[in-house]
mmCIF file of C-alpha atoms in Angstrom:
data_model
loop_
_atom_site.group_PDB
_atom_site.id
_atom_site.type_symbol
_atom_site.label_atom_id
_atom_site.label_comp_id
_atom_site.label_asym_id
_atom_site.label_seq_id
_atom_site.Cartn_x
_atom_site.Cartn_y
_atom_site.Cartn_z
ATOM 1 C CA MET A 21 0.000 0.000 0.000
ATOM 2 C CA THR A 22 1.320 3.456 -0.852
ATOM 3 C CA ASP A 23 0.570 4.746 2.636
ATOM 4 C CA ARG A 24 3.139 2.511 4.326
ATOM 5 C CA PRO A 25 6.222 4.448 5.522
ATOM 6 C CA ARG A 26 9.677 2.907 5.647
ATOM 7 C CA GLY A 27 10.371 1.442 9.071
ATOM 8 C CA GLY A 28 6.733 1.768 10.126
ATOM 9 C CA LEU A 29 6.141 -1.853 11.123
ATOM 10 C CA PRO A 30 9.338 -2.241 13.235
ATOM 11 C CA ALA A 31 8.544 1.076 14.924
ATOM 12 C CA LEU A 32 4.997 -0.024 15.741
ATOM 13 C CA CYS A 33 6.288 -3.347 17.097
ATOM 14 C CA ALA A 34 8.794 -1.597 19.353
ATOM 15 C CA ALA A 35 6.185 0.898 20.537
ATOM 16 C CA GLN A 36 3.730 -1.909 21.293
ATOM 17 C CA ILE A 37 6.083 -3.876 23.529
ATOM 18 C CA VAL A 38 7.004 -0.731 25.511
ATOM 19 C CA SER A 39 3.422 0.556 25.719
ATOM 20 C CA TRP A 40 1.989 -2.760 26.874
ATOM 21 C CA GLY A 41 4.863 -3.334 29.257
ATOM 22 C CA LEU A 42 4.534 0.036 31.006
ATOM 23 C CA LEU A 43 0.950 1.243 30.539
ATOM 24 C CA TYR A 44 -0.559 -2.160 31.373
ATOM 25 C CA TYR A 45 1.761 -4.699 32.994
ATOM 26 C CA SER A 46 3.590 -2.283 35.298
ATOM 27 C CA LEU A 47 0.689 -2.018 37.741
ATOM 28 C CA PRO A 48 0.207 -5.756 38.424
ATOM 29 C CA VAL A 49 3.932 -5.871 39.217
ATOM 30 C CA ALA A 50 3.669 -2.854 41.528
ATOM 31 C CA VAL A 51 0.487 -3.813 43.407
ATOM 32 C CA ALA A 52 2.181 -5.320 46.461
ATOM 33 C CA PRO A 53 4.718 -2.506 47.041
ATOM 34 C CA ILE A 54 2.045 0.157 46.543
ATOM 35 C CA SER A 55 -0.252 -1.614 48.986
ATOM 36 C CA GLU A 56 2.513 -2.015 51.550
ATOM 37 C CA GLU A 57 3.400 1.692 51.505
ATOM 38 C CA THR A 58 -0.101 3.198 51.220
ATOM 39 C CA GLY A 59 -2.325 0.675 52.983
ATOM 40 C CA TRP A 60 -4.626 0.483 49.948
ATOM 41 C CA SER A 61 -5.891 -3.036 49.295
ATOM 42 C CA HIS A 62 -4.677 -5.095 46.340
ATOM 43 C CA THR A 63 -8.231 -5.211 45.001
ATOM 44 C CA VAL A 64 -8.657 -1.439 45.068
ATOM 45 C CA ILE A 65 -5.286 -0.858 43.393
ATOM 46 C CA THR A 66 -6.094 -3.354 40.647
ATOM 47 C CA ALA A 67 -9.507 -1.707 40.227
ATOM 48 C CA ALA A 68 -7.686 1.467 39.136
ATOM 49 C CA LEU A 69 -6.276 -0.426 36.155
ATOM 50 C CA SER A 70 -9.752 -1.796 35.384
ATOM 51 C CA ALA A 71 -11.150 1.753 35.479
ATOM 52 C CA GLY A 72 -8.538 2.825 32.959
ATOM 53 C CA LEU A 73 -9.381 -0.107 30.681
ATOM 54 C CA ILE A 74 -13.066 0.856 30.735
ATOM 55 C CA VAL A 75 -12.108 4.386 29.689
ATOM 56 C CA SER A 76 -9.887 2.884 26.990
ATOM 57 C CA ALA A 77 -12.833 0.897 25.616
ATOM 58 C CA LEU A 78 -15.035 3.985 25.397
ATOM 59 C CA ALA A 79 -12.339 6.325 24.070
ATOM 60 C CA GLY A 80 -11.261 3.734 21.521
ATOM 61 C CA ILE A 81 -14.407 4.394 19.485
ATOM 62 C CA ARG A 82 -13.399 8.030 18.998
ATOM 63 C CA VAL A 83 -9.763 7.079 18.352
ATOM 64 C CA GLY A 84 -10.889 4.772 15.541
ATOM 65 C CA ARG A 85 -12.743 7.642 13.869
ATOM 66 C CA LEU A 86 -9.715 9.895 14.196
ATOM 67 C CA LEU A 87 -7.431 7.278 12.640
ATOM 68 C CA ASP A 88 -9.689 7.067 9.589
ATOM 69 C CA ARG A 89 -9.668 10.825 9.058
ATOM 70 C CA GLN A 90 -6.380 12.088 10.478
ATOM 71 C CA SER A 91 -2.808 10.899 10.494
ATOM 72 C CA PRO A 92 -1.747 8.055 12.785
ATOM 73 C CA ARG A 93 1.295 10.153 13.695
ATOM 74 C CA ALA A 94 -0.808 12.817 15.396
ATOM 75 C CA VAL A 95 -3.174 10.389 17.124
ATOM 76 C CA MET A 96 -0.620 7.890 18.433
ATOM 77 C CA THR A 97 2.043 10.456 19.334
ATOM 78 C CA THR A 98 -0.555 12.348 21.347
ATOM 79 C CA GLY A 99 -1.519 9.069 23.026
ATOM 80 C CA SER A 100 2.124 8.466 23.950
ATOM 81 C CA LEU A 101 2.444 11.940 25.442
ATOM 82 C CA VAL A 102 -0.724 11.396 27.470
ATOM 83 C CA GLY A 103 0.783 8.128 28.691
ATOM 84 C CA VAL A 104 3.903 9.941 29.882
ATOM 85 C CA GLY A 105 1.754 12.408 31.806
ATOM 86 C CA ALA A 106 -0.345 9.616 33.287
ATOM 87 C CA MET A 107 2.686 7.761 34.631
ATOM 88 C CA LEU A 108 4.012 10.957 36.210
ATOM 89 C CA LEU A 109 0.600 11.435 37.797
ATOM 90 C CA VAL A 110 0.739 7.874 39.157
ATOM 91 C CA ALA A 111 4.106 8.643 40.727
ATOM 92 C CA TRP A 112 2.818 11.845 42.325
ATOM 93 C CA SER A 113 -0.612 10.592 43.487
ATOM 94 C CA PRO A 114 -0.981 11.737 47.114
ATOM 95 C CA ASN A 115 -4.187 9.768 47.693
ATOM 96 C CA LEU A 116 -6.339 7.007 46.236
ATOM 97 C CA VAL A 117 -8.614 9.385 44.321
ATOM 98 C CA MET A 118 -5.698 10.866 42.404
ATOM 99 C CA PHE A 119 -4.289 7.376 41.842
ATOM 100 C CA PHE A 120 -7.561 6.414 40.144
ATOM 101 C CA VAL A 121 -7.518 9.650 38.137
ATOM 102 C CA ALA A 122 -3.999 8.811 36.967
ATOM 103 C CA TRP A 123 -5.074 5.420 35.645
ATOM 104 C CA VAL A 124 -8.163 6.900 34.019
ATOM 105 C CA VAL A 125 -5.810 9.248 32.154
ATOM 106 C CA ALA A 126 -3.702 6.194 31.298
ATOM 107 C CA GLY A 127 -6.858 4.666 29.821
ATOM 108 C CA PHE A 128 -7.018 7.482 27.263
ATOM 109 C CA ALA A 129 -3.398 6.770 26.377
ATOM 110 C CA GLN A 130 -4.081 3.031 26.067
ATOM 111 C CA SER A 131 -6.933 3.708 23.649
ATOM 112 C CA ALA A 132 -4.510 5.484 21.304
ATOM 113 C CA VAL A 133 -1.386 3.301 21.492
ATOM 114 C CA LEU A 134 -2.242 -0.357 22.244
ATOM 115 C CA TYR A 135 -3.424 -3.087 19.863
ATOM 116 C CA PRO A 136 -6.674 -1.658 18.364
ATOM 117 C CA PRO A 137 -5.115 1.512 16.890
ATOM 118 C CA ALA A 138 -2.026 -0.427 15.799
ATOM 119 C CA PHE A 139 -4.287 -2.972 14.082
ATOM 120 C CA ALA A 140 -6.130 -0.143 12.314
ATOM 121 C CA VAL A 141 -2.887 1.357 11.010
ATOM 122 C CA ILE A 142 -1.456 -1.998 9.884
ATOM 123 C CA THR A 143 -4.715 -2.939 8.161
ATOM 124 C CA ARG A 144 -4.628 0.330 6.205
ATOM 125 C CA TRP A 145 -0.947 -0.110 5.351
ATOM 126 C CA TYR A 146 -1.079 -3.705 4.165
ATOM 127 C CA GLY A 147 -4.658 -4.283 2.982
ATOM 128 C CA PRO A 148 -5.067 -7.901 1.769
ATOM 129 C CA ARG A 149 -1.576 -8.789 3.092
ATOM 130 C CA ARG A 150 -2.398 -7.690 6.644
ATOM 131 C CA VAL A 151 -2.370 -11.063 8.457
ATOM 132 C CA GLY A 152 1.417 -11.498 8.463
ATOM 133 C CA PRO A 153 2.201 -8.013 9.830
ATOM 134 C CA LEU A 154 -0.633 -8.307 12.370
ATOM 135 C CA THR A 155 0.871 -11.598 13.528
ATOM 136 C CA THR A 156 4.282 -9.951 13.864
ATOM 137 C CA VAL A 157 3.040 -7.073 16.006
ATOM 138 C CA THR A 158 1.110 -9.397 18.332
ATOM 139 C CA LEU A 159 4.108 -11.707 18.705
ATOM 140 C CA VAL A 160 6.317 -8.793 19.715
ATOM 141 C CA GLY A 161 3.615 -7.268 21.937
ATOM 142 C CA GLY A 162 3.184 -10.648 23.611
ATOM 143 C CA LEU A 163 6.721 -10.343 25.002
ATOM 144 C CA ALA A 164 5.845 -7.184 26.947
ATOM 145 C CA SER A 165 5.324 -8.862 30.309
ATOM 146 C CA THR A 166 8.405 -11.051 29.838
ATOM 147 C CA VAL A 167 10.600 -8.003 29.240
ATOM 148 C CA PHE A 168 9.066 -5.377 31.478
ATOM 149 C CA ALA A 169 7.738 -7.242 34.522
ATOM 150 C CA PRO A 170 11.272 -8.071 35.749
ATOM 151 C CA LEU A 171 12.487 -4.577 34.814
ATOM 152 C CA VAL A 172 9.721 -2.815 36.743
ATOM 153 C CA ALA A 173 10.227 -5.141 39.720
ATOM 154 C CA SER A 174 13.944 -4.359 39.726
ATOM 155 C CA LEU A 175 13.274 -0.618 39.546
ATOM 156 C CA ILE A 176 10.879 -0.829 42.492
ATOM 157 C CA ASP A 177 13.415 -2.800 44.552
ATOM 158 C CA GLN A 178 16.038 -0.117 43.960
ATOM 159 C CA LEU A 179 14.026 3.113 43.809
ATOM 160 C CA GLY A 180 10.610 2.467 45.364
ATOM 161 C CA TRP A 181 7.378 2.489 43.389
ATOM 162 C CA ARG A 182 6.940 6.261 43.076
ATOM 163 C CA MET A 183 10.386 6.965 41.654
ATOM 164 C CA SER A 184 10.031 3.880 39.473
ATOM 165 C CA TYR A 185 6.977 5.392 37.818
ATOM 166 C CA VAL A 186 8.982 8.537 37.095
ATOM 167 C CA VAL A 187 11.486 6.293 35.307
ATOM 168 C CA VAL A 188 8.593 4.525 33.529
ATOM 169 C CA ALA A 189 7.386 7.906 32.265
ATOM 170 C CA GLY A 190 10.895 8.677 31.068
ATOM 171 C CA ILE A 191 11.164 5.383 29.174
ATOM 172 C CA LEU A 192 7.844 6.064 27.450
ATOM 173 C CA ALA A 193 8.986 9.590 26.578
ATOM 174 C CA VAL A 194 12.240 8.519 24.929
ATOM 175 C CA THR A 195 10.850 5.458 23.112
ATOM 176 C CA THR A 196 7.162 5.519 22.173
ATOM 177 C CA VAL A 197 6.902 9.274 21.540
ATOM 178 C CA PRO A 198 9.694 9.402 18.906
ATOM 179 C CA LEU A 199 8.726 6.029 17.435
ATOM 180 C CA HIS A 200 5.211 7.283 16.739
ATOM 181 C CA ALA A 201 6.319 10.796 15.760
ATOM 182 C CA LEU A 202 9.063 9.772 13.330
ATOM 183 C CA PHE A 203 7.869 6.522 11.740
ATOM 184 C CA LEU A 204 4.106 6.918 11.239
ATOM 185 C CA ASN A 205 2.314 8.773 8.461
ATOM 186 C CA SER A 206 2.048 12.530 8.873
ATOM 187 C CA ARG A 207 -1.081 12.255 6.726
ATOM 188 C CA TRP A 208 -2.916 9.679 4.671
ATOM 189 C CA THR A 209 -2.552 10.009 0.913
ATOM 190 C CA ASP A 210 -5.206 11.945 -0.958
ATOM 191 C CA ALA A 211 -6.506 8.721 -2.499
ATOM 192 C CA SER A 212 -6.883 7.071 0.886
ATOM 193 C CA ALA A 213 -8.566 10.117 2.356
ATOM 194 C CA ALA A 214 -10.951 10.315 -0.547
ATOM 195 C CA ARG A 215 -11.947 6.689 -0.130
ATOM 196 C CA ALA A 216 -12.669 7.254 3.557
ATOM 197 C CA GLU A 217 -14.786 10.309 2.807
ATOM 198 C CA GLU A 218 -16.855 8.398 0.279
ATOM 199 C CA ASN A 219 -18.275 6.301 3.150
ATOM 200 C CA PRO A 220 -20.792 8.476 4.995
ATOM 201 C CA THR A 221 -21.859 7.962 8.574
ATOM 202 C CA ALA A 222 -24.969 6.163 7.387
ATOM 203 C CA THR A 223 -22.820 3.517 5.671
ATOM 204 C CA ILE A 224 -20.813 2.930 8.840
ATOM 205 C CA ARG A 225 -23.966 2.665 10.892
ATOM 206 C CA ALA A 226 -25.354 0.139 8.422
ATOM 207 C CA VAL A 227 -22.456 -2.116 9.375
ATOM 208 C CA THR A 228 -22.290 -1.455 13.118
ATOM 209 C CA ARG A 229 -26.051 -1.826 13.587
ATOM 210 C CA SER A 230 -26.416 -4.943 11.470
ATOM 211 C CA ARG A 231 -27.459 -8.210 13.071
ATOM 212 C CA GLN A 232 -24.270 -9.954 11.902
ATOM 213 C CA PHE A 233 -22.026 -7.272 13.424
ATOM 214 C CA ILE A 234 -23.816 -7.199 16.784
ATOM 215 C CA THR A 235 -23.938 -11.007 17.027
ATOM 216 C CA LEU A 236 -20.232 -11.276 16.238
ATOM 217 C CA GLN A 237 -19.470 -8.521 18.741
ATOM 218 C CA ILE A 238 -21.322 -10.371 21.509
ATOM 219 C CA THR A 239 -19.776 -13.761 20.756
ATOM 220 C CA MET A 240 -16.255 -12.327 20.480
ATOM 221 C CA ALA A 241 -16.691 -10.495 23.781
ATOM 222 C CA THR A 242 -17.912 -13.755 25.337
ATOM 223 C CA ALA A 243 -14.814 -15.571 24.081
ATOM 224 C CA THR A 244 -12.549 -12.808 25.406
ATOM 225 C CA PHE A 245 -14.200 -12.902 28.810
ATOM 226 C CA THR A 246 -14.300 -16.676 29.271
ATOM 227 C CA LEU A 247 -10.817 -17.495 28.015
ATOM 228 C CA PHE A 248 -9.224 -14.687 30.012
ATOM 229 C CA ALA A 249 -11.186 -15.377 33.212
ATOM 230 C CA VAL A 250 -10.004 -18.994 33.302
ATOM 231 C CA THR A 251 -6.429 -18.731 32.039
ATOM 232 C CA ILE A 252 -5.481 -15.691 34.126
ATOM 233 C CA ASN A 253 -6.676 -17.585 37.229
ATOM 234 C CA ILE A 254 -4.995 -20.851 36.347
ATOM 235 C CA ILE A 255 -2.765 -20.826 39.470
ATOM 236 C CA PRO A 256 -5.591 -20.990 42.057
ATOM 237 C CA MET A 257 -7.451 -23.463 39.843
ATOM 238 C CA PHE A 258 -4.463 -25.798 39.681
ATOM 239 C CA LEU A 259 -3.809 -25.383 43.408
ATOM 240 C CA GLU A 260 -7.317 -26.747 43.978
ATOM 241 C CA ARG A 261 -6.316 -29.709 41.802
ATOM 242 C CA GLY A 262 -3.452 -30.436 44.199
ATOM 243 C CA MET A 263 -0.658 -28.958 42.108
ATOM 244 C CA SER A 264 2.247 -27.234 43.866
ATOM 245 C CA TYR A 265 2.485 -23.453 43.656
ATOM 246 C CA GLY A 266 5.731 -23.604 41.703
ATOM 247 C CA THR A 267 4.306 -25.996 39.122
ATOM 248 C CA ALA A 268 1.114 -23.945 38.795
ATOM 249 C CA ALA A 269 3.208 -20.819 38.213
ATOM 250 C CA TRP A 270 5.107 -22.626 35.471
ATOM 251 C CA ALA A 271 1.776 -23.570 33.924
ATOM 252 C CA LEU A 272 0.778 -19.905 33.808
ATOM 253 C CA GLY A 273 4.037 -19.073 32.083
ATOM 254 C CA LEU A 274 3.517 -21.873 29.568
ATOM 255 C CA ILE A 275 0.106 -20.432 28.700
ATOM 256 C CA GLY A 276 2.019 -17.402 27.426
ATOM 257 C CA ALA A 277 4.179 -19.708 25.319
ATOM 258 C CA GLY A 278 0.998 -21.310 24.002
ATOM 259 C CA GLN A 279 -0.241 -17.903 22.880
ATOM 260 C CA VAL A 280 2.923 -17.440 20.828
ATOM 261 C CA VAL A 281 2.429 -20.846 19.180
ATOM 262 C CA GLY A 282 -1.189 -20.021 18.391
ATOM 263 C CA ARG A 283 -0.243 -16.707 16.788
ATOM 264 C CA LEU A 284 2.516 -18.327 14.734
ATOM 265 C CA GLY A 285 0.044 -20.867 13.358
ATOM 266 C CA TYR A 286 -2.778 -18.419 12.678
ATOM 267 C CA PRO A 287 -1.661 -17.107 9.237
ATOM 268 C CA GLN A 288 -1.653 -20.602 7.717
ATOM 269 C CA PHE A 289 -4.963 -21.382 9.425
ATOM 270 C CA ALA A 290 -6.461 -18.178 7.982
ATOM 271 C CA ARG A 291 -5.342 -19.101 4.467
ATOM 272 C CA VAL A 292 -7.295 -22.372 4.433
ATOM 273 C CA THR A 293 -10.502 -21.344 6.233
ATOM 274 C CA SER A 294 -13.329 -18.873 5.792
ATOM 275 C CA ALA A 295 -13.913 -16.112 8.330
ATOM 276 C CA ARG A 296 -16.898 -17.895 9.856
ATOM 277 C CA ALA A 297 -15.285 -21.342 9.859
ATOM 278 C CA ARG A 298 -12.166 -20.220 11.710
ATOM 279 C CA THR A 299 -14.251 -18.295 14.227
ATOM 280 C CA VAL A 300 -16.310 -21.405 14.971
ATOM 281 C CA VAL A 301 -13.209 -23.616 15.172
ATOM 282 C CA ILE A 302 -11.398 -21.250 17.549
ATOM 283 C CA PHE A 303 -14.459 -20.872 19.780
ATOM 284 C CA ALA A 304 -15.071 -24.636 19.791
ATOM 285 C CA ALA A 305 -11.426 -25.383 20.581
ATOM 286 C CA GLY A 306 -11.510 -22.836 23.392
ATOM 287 C CA ALA A 307 -14.711 -24.352 24.803
ATOM 288 C CA ALA A 308 -13.177 -27.838 24.669
ATOM 289 C CA GLY A 309 -10.142 -26.567 26.554
ATOM 290 C CA LEU A 310 -12.284 -24.958 29.242
ATOM 291 C CA TRP A 311 -14.379 -28.101 29.628
ATOM 292 C CA ALA A 312 -11.200 -30.141 30.039
ATOM 293 C CA LEU A 313 -9.768 -27.733 32.626
ATOM 294 C CA ALA A 314 -13.069 -27.867 34.505
ATOM 295 C CA LEU A 315 -13.539 -31.637 34.513
ATOM 296 C CA LEU A 316 -10.107 -33.278 34.382
ATOM 297 C CA PRO A 317 -8.750 -34.084 37.864
ATOM 298 C CA GLY A 318 -5.267 -34.816 36.523
ATOM 299 C CA PRO A 319 -2.587 -35.961 36.003
ATOM 300 C CA VAL A 320 -0.477 -32.821 36.291
ATOM 301 C CA TRP A 321 1.158 -33.147 32.877
ATOM 302 C CA LEU A 322 -2.218 -33.441 31.150
ATOM 303 C CA LEU A 323 -3.612 -30.381 32.912
ATOM 304 C CA ILE A 324 -0.565 -28.392 31.824
ATOM 305 C CA VAL A 325 -0.915 -29.587 28.224
ATOM 306 C CA VAL A 326 -4.561 -28.486 28.196
ATOM 307 C CA ALA A 327 -3.590 -25.117 29.688
ATOM 308 C CA VAL A 328 -0.998 -24.590 26.938
ATOM 309 C CA LEU A 329 -3.614 -25.465 24.297
ATOM 310 C CA ALA A 330 -5.988 -22.955 25.904
ATOM 311 C CA GLY A 331 -3.189 -20.410 25.645
ATOM 312 C CA ALA A 332 -2.813 -21.218 21.931
ATOM 313 C CA VAL A 333 -6.525 -20.548 21.466
ATOM 314 C CA ARG A 334 -6.118 -17.194 23.223
ATOM 315 C CA GLY A 335 -3.266 -16.373 20.871
ATOM 316 C CA CYS A 336 -5.419 -17.174 17.858
ATOM 317 C CA HIS A 337 -8.296 -15.197 19.342
ATOM 318 C CA THR A 338 -6.183 -12.022 19.445
ATOM 319 C CA LEU A 339 -5.591 -12.236 15.693
ATOM 320 C CA LEU A 340 -9.189 -13.288 15.080
ATOM 321 C CA GLN A 341 -10.253 -10.067 16.810
ATOM 322 C CA ALA A 342 -7.773 -8.057 14.731
ATOM 323 C CA THR A 343 -9.098 -9.403 11.422
ATOM 324 C CA ALA A 344 -12.794 -10.036 12.114
ATOM 325 C CA VAL A 345 -14.008 -6.682 10.759
ATOM 326 C CA SER A 346 -11.748 -6.500 7.698
ATOM 327 C CA ASP A 347 -12.479 -10.130 6.760
ATOM 328 C CA ARG A 348 -16.229 -9.434 6.629
ATOM 329 C CA TRP A 349 -16.673 -5.744 5.805
ATOM 330 C CA GLY A 350 -13.417 -4.752 4.116
ATOM 331 C CA THR A 351 -10.854 -2.159 5.123
ATOM 332 C CA GLN A 352 -12.591 1.130 4.322
ATOM 333 C CA ASN A 353 -13.392 3.062 7.494
ATOM 334 C CA PHE A 354 -11.739 0.220 9.387
ATOM 335 C CA GLY A 355 -10.607 2.399 12.291
ATOM 336 C CA THR A 356 -14.125 3.640 12.991
ATOM 337 C CA ILE A 357 -15.846 0.276 12.634
ATOM 338 C CA ASN A 358 -13.155 -1.666 14.488
ATOM 339 C CA GLY A 359 -13.178 0.874 17.338
ATOM 340 C CA VAL A 360 -16.874 0.152 17.842
ATOM 341 C CA PHE A 361 -16.301 -3.588 17.417
ATOM 342 C CA THR A 362 -13.500 -3.952 19.981
ATOM 343 C CA ALA A 363 -14.983 -1.735 22.698
ATOM 344 C CA PRO A 364 -16.964 -4.560 24.397
ATOM 345 C CA MET A 365 -13.896 -6.827 24.309
ATOM 346 C CA THR A 366 -11.752 -4.237 26.047
ATOM 347 C CA PHE A 367 -14.572 -3.614 28.522
ATOM 348 C CA VAL A 368 -15.036 -7.268 29.540
ATOM 349 C CA GLY A 369 -11.277 -7.738 29.600
ATOM 350 C CA ALA A 370 -11.191 -5.204 32.432
ATOM 351 C CA PHE A 371 -13.486 -7.379 34.555
ATOM 352 C CA ALA A 372 -12.395 -10.891 33.629
ATOM 353 C CA PRO A 373 -9.465 -11.154 36.102
ATOM 354 C CA VAL A 374 -11.717 -10.361 39.088
ATOM 355 C CA ALA A 375 -14.810 -12.083 37.689
ATOM 356 C CA GLY A 376 -13.072 -15.465 37.815
ATOM 357 C CA PRO A 377 -12.424 -15.434 41.570
ATOM 358 C CA ALA A 378 -15.846 -13.897 42.222
ATOM 359 C CA VAL A 379 -17.675 -16.678 40.355
ATOM 360 C CA ALA A 380 -15.414 -19.295 41.944
ATOM 361 C CA GLY A 381 -16.338 -17.934 45.381
ATOM 362 C CA LEU A 382 -20.053 -18.163 44.610
ATOM 363 C CA LEU A 383 -19.782 -21.710 43.249
ATOM 364 C CA ASN A 384 -17.289 -23.079 45.792
ATOM 365 C CA GLY A 385 -14.362 -23.645 43.516
ATOM 366 C CA TYR A 386 -12.483 -22.738 40.370
ATOM 367 C CA PRO A 387 -13.451 -25.915 38.472
ATOM 368 C CA MET A 388 -17.116 -24.892 38.707
ATOM 369 C CA MET A 389 -16.183 -21.409 37.546
ATOM 370 C CA ALA A 390 -14.538 -23.030 34.521
ATOM 371 C CA VAL A 391 -17.745 -24.990 33.866
ATOM 372 C CA VAL A 392 -19.717 -21.735 33.696
ATOM 373 C CA MET A 393 -17.173 -20.226 31.307
ATOM 374 C CA ALA A 394 -17.168 -23.386 29.180
ATOM 375 C CA VAL A 395 -20.960 -23.254 28.881
ATOM 376 C CA LEU A 396 -20.824 -19.600 27.787
ATOM 377 C CA LEU A 397 -18.124 -20.220 25.187
ATOM 378 C CA THR A 398 -19.897 -23.335 23.880
ATOM 379 C CA GLY A 399 -22.987 -21.203 23.405
ATOM 380 C CA ALA A 400 -20.948 -18.593 21.528
ATOM 381 C CA ALA A 401 -19.596 -21.299 19.213
ATOM 382 C CA VAL A 402 -23.104 -22.597 18.489
ATOM 383 C CA VAL A 403 -24.475 -19.116 17.799
ATOM 384 C CA THR A 404 -21.551 -18.311 15.486
ATOM 385 C CA SER A 405 -22.038 -21.524 13.523
ATOM 386 C CA ARG A 406 -25.626 -20.517 12.768
ATOM 387 C CA THR A 407 -25.053 -16.898 11.712
#
């Protein structure tokens, strides 16, 4: 595509790993030290991140519109600058209210720099050849926690959490801001802009209000919620199965490896299946994995294998989400339509980590929680197969 600047994809990949690592994964790493110093509970601190993710879901709709009409350089550079300010605000927060405000501000930054806007830019750059570059950016982004969780932990050990967030802001300022400012389009070409303008609001609404779009939105959000709620809580689930803490922690790490495998295999899978068929297959495979995690008592090796397979499904689901709109409705006005499409997924993703333990508490155990999630995902697979 003529809109693609030299070095754009490597720059986006680098910006993604830093943005995810610092605007998302830094807080889970810092929860315990923040709680120890301030007296705020772990749940309340984590809720600040969830609040930011909700804001990100809502703001992402507007960001998608801006990406269709304005340059990605302006939108994503601004998002990076907002992220720098948010991290400085986290460091300064004198009380819990301001801490929440800081993460709400971070939510605006997330909406402009994480996967959905990057997917919109890559889809516009590469058009029909988008799956390979989308796979690349998600593979690199998937390393964010591996790279930055130990780094943030080390910073906190040496500097304390407040000064560490000042350093986090500095890292964002010297990496993501120039990457977005120097390697993204300053404007879309006239031809691209003209094509976007030829699609009036009524045309976009015809897509976003269609039965197919809304059904797919609901089923994709269901898959996001169920897969995340179970896999992110795999340690307490496996502890209930009698696994040691160390082994359960390894299982969680291997789920991340499974996501990488799933993403590596997705391009070939996409080449030999239709959009609906691969959606049904991924949902069905995810449901089967959740049923197995819910019902299998052991042995340990088998539970770990199933967990890795569930991770592979999650990896495929990320790319399924990235391509669902363009596969069905094309790439014109992709930013606007995809912003609307992904908002519910971002929203439920904010609640999934705490929803798992909450449901497990109501049903007296994580295996029963997994049963509920398996039922929901099975239903999503059935609905998708019939629409």
